[in-house]
Amino acid sequence: MPELPEAERARAQIEKVLGREIVFVDDRDTYVCRPHAPGEIAEALIGRTLTVAHRRGKFLWAETSDDGPELGLHLGMAGRIAIDEPAHEKWDRFALEFADGSRLALRDKRRLGRALIEPDFDHIGPDAALISRDAFRERVGRGSMPLKARLLDQRSLAGVGNLLADETLWRAKLNPKRAAGELSEEELDHLRRVLRAATRDAIRKGGVHTGDFIPHRKRGHACPRCGTTVDRATVGGRTTFWCPNCQP
DNA sequence: AGGTCTGTTCAGCT
DNA sequence: TAGCTGAACAGACC
């Protein structure tokens, strides 16, 4: 279940194959490669190389040589980038093969990942790890939506998933159900600092889904800070855990 | 073995 | 327009 930290690892993986000539593209999965027909992505990429790998939030894209189209990739909920691993017939939803025999695959059990050319990121907000203080105040601190729902909205802010949202709100001692627009500037600034720190920690630990990032995120578990049993509810359409004592 | 849960994005409502 | 709901997917889990 990739979030920003996992996406950054994936971007680094893509960097390993920059400059290699693409000789084959497996774009047969019309769901993952929508809206393209089979062969369209292949036609656009064969003969070119990937030149630069970018990321904003969870969205990945690579520039291609000779003014070629950009290649957009998204890991969905279960995807990862596999470099030079033996091909997996079922789970490799998209793949590039290079002239030197190496291979890049979008390996995704759930099939919610995406691969497409000329991706459009106009509607995606600034990266959660890079957003300025003023932009954060403006984009997050508005509206009547629950604060957690606002953090998960990739148009407001790109990169925060369910686990990172819970971890960040727990560290910041903010209740996920509070209306985002009712936070003070001080609370928003604090939230932004905590979010950046939590994101850095998650990247360092190799991702947010390693198990120990937010250990109390289970029914009936105790808050690591005060021992209170955590509450559980659906907020913004997502399962949410919080400490009713620390996050009033 | 079957039902429930999982998370992100997007379409389609109000 | 803002915000909410459910569909899409398919494996993990109980």
Coordinates of C-alpha atoms (C1' of nucleotides) in Angstrom, one line a residue:
Chain A
M1 CA 0.0 0.0 0.0
P2 CA 2.4 2.6 -1.2
E3 CA 2.4 6.2 0.0
L4 CA 4.9 8.9 -0.6
P5 CA 7.8 7.1 0.9
E6 CA 7.3 4.0 -1.2
A7 CA 6.8 6.2 -4.3
E8 CA 10.1 7.8 -3.6
R9 CA 11.8 4.4 -3.5
A10 CA 10.1 3.5 -6.7
R11 CA 11.4 6.7 -8.3
A12 CA 14.9 5.8 -7.3
Q13 CA 14.4 2.4 -8.9
I14 CA 13.4 4.0 -12.2
E15 CA 16.6 6.0 -12.1
K16 CA 18.6 2.8 -12.4
V17 CA 17.4 2.2 -15.9
L18 CA 17.8 5.8 -17.3
G19 CA 19.7 5.9 -20.6
R20 CA 19.0 2.3 -21.7
E21 CA 17.3 1.9 -25.0
I22 CA 13.7 0.5 -24.8
V23 CA 13.3 -2.5 -27.1
F24 CA 10.1 -4.0 -25.9
V25 CA 7.0 -2.8 -24.0
D26 CA 4.4 -5.0 -22.4
D27 CA 1.3 -2.9 -22.4
R28 CA -1.3 -5.6 -22.9
D29 CA -3.2 -4.9 -19.7
T30 CA -5.9 -2.5 -20.9
Y31 CA -7.1 -1.7 -17.4
V32 CA -3.7 -0.6 -16.1
C33 CA -2.8 1.1 -19.3
R34 CA -6.1 2.8 -19.8
P35 CA -7.0 4.8 -21.8
H36 CA -4.5 3.4 -24.2
A37 CA -5.0 0.5 -26.5
P38 CA -2.5 -2.4 -26.5
G39 CA 0.6 -1.3 -28.5
E40 CA 0.1 2.4 -28.2
I41 CA 2.5 2.9 -25.3
A42 CA 4.9 0.5 -27.0
E43 CA 4.8 2.5 -30.2
A44 CA 5.5 5.7 -28.3
L45 CA 8.5 4.4 -26.4
I46 CA 10.3 1.8 -28.4
G47 CA 13.7 3.1 -29.6
R48 CA 13.8 5.8 -26.9
T49 CA 15.4 5.9 -23.5
L50 CA 14.1 7.2 -20.1
T51 CA 16.1 10.4 -19.3
V52 CA 14.8 11.7 -16.0
A53 CA 12.6 10.2 -13.2
H54 CA 10.2 12.5 -11.4
R55 CA 7.8 12.2 -8.5
R56 CA 5.1 14.3 -7.0
G57 CA 3.3 12.8 -4.1
K58 CA 2.6 9.3 -5.2
F59 CA 2.7 10.1 -8.9
L60 CA 5.7 9.0 -10.9
W61 CA 6.7 10.0 -14.4
A62 CA 9.8 9.8 -16.6
E63 CA 10.9 12.0 -19.5
T64 CA 12.0 10.3 -22.6
S65 CA 14.7 10.9 -25.2
D66 CA 14.3 12.8 -28.5
D67 CA 11.4 14.9 -27.3
G68 CA 9.4 11.7 -26.7
P69 CA 6.3 11.6 -24.6
E70 CA 6.4 11.3 -20.8
L71 CA 5.7 8.0 -19.2
G72 CA 3.4 8.2 -16.2
L73 CA 3.3 5.5 -13.5
H74 CA 1.3 5.1 -10.4
L75 CA 1.7 2.2 -7.9
G76 CA -1.9 2.1 -6.8
M77 CA -2.4 0.3 -3.6
A78 CA -0.1 -2.7 -4.0
G79 CA 2.3 -1.9 -6.8
R80 CA 6.1 -1.6 -6.8
I81 CA 8.8 -1.2 -9.4
A82 CA 10.7 -4.4 -10.0
I83 CA 14.1 -4.1 -11.8
D84 CA 15.7 -7.2 -13.3
E85 CA 13.5 -9.6 -11.4
P86 CA 12.3 -12.7 -13.1
A87 CA 9.1 -11.8 -15.0
H88 CA 5.9 -12.6 -13.1
E89 CA 3.2 -13.7 -15.5
K90 CA 0.3 -12.6 -13.4
W91 CA 1.4 -9.6 -11.4
D92 CA 3.6 -7.7 -13.9
R93 CA 0.9 -5.4 -15.2
F94 CA 3.3 -3.3 -17.4
A95 CA 6.9 -3.8 -18.3
L96 CA 9.8 -2.2 -20.3
E97 CA 12.7 -4.3 -21.7
F98 CA 16.0 -2.7 -22.6
A99 CA 18.6 -3.4 -25.2
D100 CA 21.1 -4.6 -22.5
G101 CA 18.7 -7.3 -21.4
S102 CA 17.5 -5.5 -18.3
R103 CA 13.8 -5.1 -17.4
L104 CA 11.5 -2.8 -15.4
A105 CA 8.1 -4.0 -14.3
L106 CA 5.2 -2.5 -12.6
R107 CA 4.4 -5.4 -10.2
D108 CA 1.0 -5.0 -8.8
K109 CA -1.1 -7.8 -7.2
R110 CA -4.2 -5.6 -7.0
R111 CA -4.1 -4.2 -10.5
L112 CA -4.8 -0.7 -9.3
G113 CA -1.6 0.8 -10.6
R114 CA -1.4 2.8 -13.8
A115 CA 0.9 3.2 -16.7
L116 CA 0.2 5.8 -19.4
I117 CA 1.9 8.3 -21.7
E118 CA 1.5 12.0 -21.4
P119 CA 0.1 12.0 -17.9
D120 CA -1.8 15.1 -16.7
F121 CA -0.9 16.2 -13.2
D122 CA -2.7 19.6 -13.3
H123 CA -5.1 18.6 -10.6
I124 CA -2.5 17.3 -8.2
G125 CA -1.5 19.4 -5.3
P126 CA 2.1 20.2 -4.1
D127 CA 4.2 17.4 -2.7
A128 CA 3.6 16.9 1.0
A129 CA 7.3 17.0 1.7
L130 CA 8.0 20.2 -0.2
I131 CA 4.9 22.4 0.3
S132 CA 5.6 25.9 1.7
R133 CA 4.1 27.2 4.9
D134 CA 1.8 29.6 3.2
A135 CA 0.6 27.1 0.6
F136 CA -0.1 24.6 3.4
R137 CA -2.2 27.1 5.4
E138 CA -4.2 27.9 2.3
R139 CA -4.7 24.5 0.9
V140 CA -5.2 22.4 4.0
G141 CA -6.7 24.9 6.4
R142 CA -10.0 25.4 4.7
G143 CA -13.5 24.0 4.3
S144 CA -15.7 21.9 6.5
M145 CA -14.2 18.5 5.5
P146 CA -12.7 16.5 8.4
L147 CA -9.0 17.3 8.7
K148 CA -8.0 13.8 7.8
A149 CA -10.1 13.8 4.7
R150 CA -8.3 17.0 3.7
L151 CA -4.9 15.5 4.2
L152 CA -5.9 12.5 2.0
D153 CA -7.1 14.7 -0.8
Q154 CA -4.4 14.5 -3.4
R155 CA -5.7 17.7 -5.1
S156 CA -4.9 19.7 -1.9
L157 CA -1.7 18.0 -1.0
A158 CA 0.0 15.1 -2.8
G159 CA 1.5 12.0 -1.1
V160 CA -0.4 11.4 2.1
G161 CA -2.1 8.1 2.4
N162 CA -4.2 6.6 5.2
L163 CA -1.4 5.4 7.5
L164 CA 0.8 8.5 7.1
A165 CA -2.3 10.6 7.9
D166 CA -3.1 8.7 11.1
E167 CA 0.6 8.7 12.2
T168 CA 0.9 12.5 11.5
L169 CA -2.3 13.4 13.3
W170 CA -1.3 11.3 16.3
R171 CA 2.1 13.0 16.5
A172 CA 0.5 16.4 16.1
K173 CA -2.1 15.6 18.7
L174 CA -4.9 16.7 16.4
N175 CA -8.3 15.0 16.1
P176 CA -8.9 13.6 12.6
K177 CA -12.6 14.7 12.7
R178 CA -12.0 18.4 13.3
A179 CA -13.1 20.6 10.4
A180 CA -9.9 21.5 8.5
G181 CA -11.0 25.1 8.2
E182 CA -11.2 25.6 11.9
L183 CA -7.5 25.0 12.6
S184 CA -5.5 28.0 13.8
E185 CA -2.5 29.1 11.8
E186 CA -0.3 27.9 14.7
E187 CA -1.9 24.5 14.5
L188 CA -1.5 24.3 10.7
D189 CA 2.1 25.3 10.9
H190 CA 2.7 22.7 13.6
L191 CA 0.9 20.1 11.5
R192 CA 3.1 20.9 8.5
R193 CA 6.3 20.5 10.5
V194 CA 5.0 17.2 12.0
L195 CA 4.0 15.9 8.5
R196 CA 7.4 16.6 7.1
A197 CA 9.1 14.9 10.0
A198 CA 6.8 11.9 9.8
T199 CA 7.4 11.7 6.0
R200 CA 11.2 11.8 6.5
D201 CA 11.0 9.1 9.2
A202 CA 8.9 6.9 6.9
I203 CA 11.3 7.3 4.0
R204 CA 14.2 6.4 6.3
K205 CA 12.5 3.3 7.6
G206 CA 11.8 2.2 4.0
G207 CA 8.1 3.0 4.0
V208 CA 5.1 3.4 6.1
H209 CA 3.9 -0.2 5.9
T210 CA 6.8 -1.9 7.6
G211 CA 4.7 -2.7 10.7
D212 CA 6.4 -0.6 13.4
F213 CA 5.6 2.8 12.0
I214 CA 2.2 3.1 13.7
P215 CA 2.0 0.1 16.0
H216 CA -1.1 1.1 17.8
R217 CA -3.2 1.1 14.7
K218 CA -5.3 -1.9 15.7
R219 CA -8.6 -2.5 17.4
G220 CA -8.3 -2.3 21.2
H221 CA -4.7 -1.2 21.3
A222 CA -3.3 1.3 23.7
C223 CA -2.0 4.7 22.8
P224 CA 1.9 4.5 23.1
R225 CA 1.9 7.9 24.8
C226 CA -0.8 7.7 27.4
G227 CA -2.1 4.1 27.4
T228 CA -5.7 5.1 26.6
T229 CA -7.4 2.6 24.3
V230 CA -7.5 4.1 20.8
D231 CA -10.8 5.0 19.0
R232 CA -11.7 3.6 15.6
A233 CA -14.1 5.1 13.1
T234 CA -14.4 5.8 9.4
V235 CA -13.3 9.3 8.5
G236 CA -13.1 10.5 5.0
G237 CA -14.1 7.0 3.9
R238 CA -11.1 5.5 5.5
T239 CA -10.5 3.4 8.6
T240 CA -9.1 5.8 11.2
F241 CA -7.5 5.2 14.6
W242 CA -6.8 8.0 17.1
C243 CA -6.3 8.5 20.8
P244 CA -9.3 10.2 22.4
N245 CA -7.1 11.5 25.2
C246 CA -4.1 12.9 23.2
Q247 CA -6.1 13.9 20.2
P248 CA -9.2 15.5 21.7
Chain B
dA1 C1' -15.4 -21.6 2.0
dG2 C1' -17.5 -17.5 2.1
dG3 C1' -17.8 -13.0 3.7
dT4 C1' -15.3 -8.9 5.1
dC5 C1' -11.5 -5.8 4.9
dT6 C1' -7.9 -3.6 2.7
dG7 C1' -6.4 1.6 0.1
dT8 C1' -6.3 5.0 -3.9
dT9 C1' -8.5 7.2 -7.5
dC10 C1' -12.3 8.6 -10.2
dA11 C1' -17.1 9.0 -11.7
dG12 C1' -21.2 10.5 -10.4
dC13 C1' -24.2 12.1 -7.5
dT14 C1' -26.4 15.9 -4.1
Chain C
dT1 C1' -18.4 24.2 -5.9
dA2 C1' -17.7 21.4 -2.0
dG3 C1' -18.2 17.2 -0.2
dC4 C1' -19.8 12.6 0.0
dT5 C1' -20.6 7.7 -1.8
dG6 C1' -19.5 3.8 -4.3
dA7 C1' -17.1 1.3 -8.2
dA8 C1' -13.0 -0.5 -9.8
dC9 C1' -9.5 -4.3 -8.5
dA10 C1' -7.9 -8.8 -6.3
dG11 C1' -5.4 -10.6 -2.5
dA12 C1' -5.2 -11.1 2.7
dC13 C1' -7.5 -12.4 6.5
dC14 C1' -10.8 -14.5 9.7

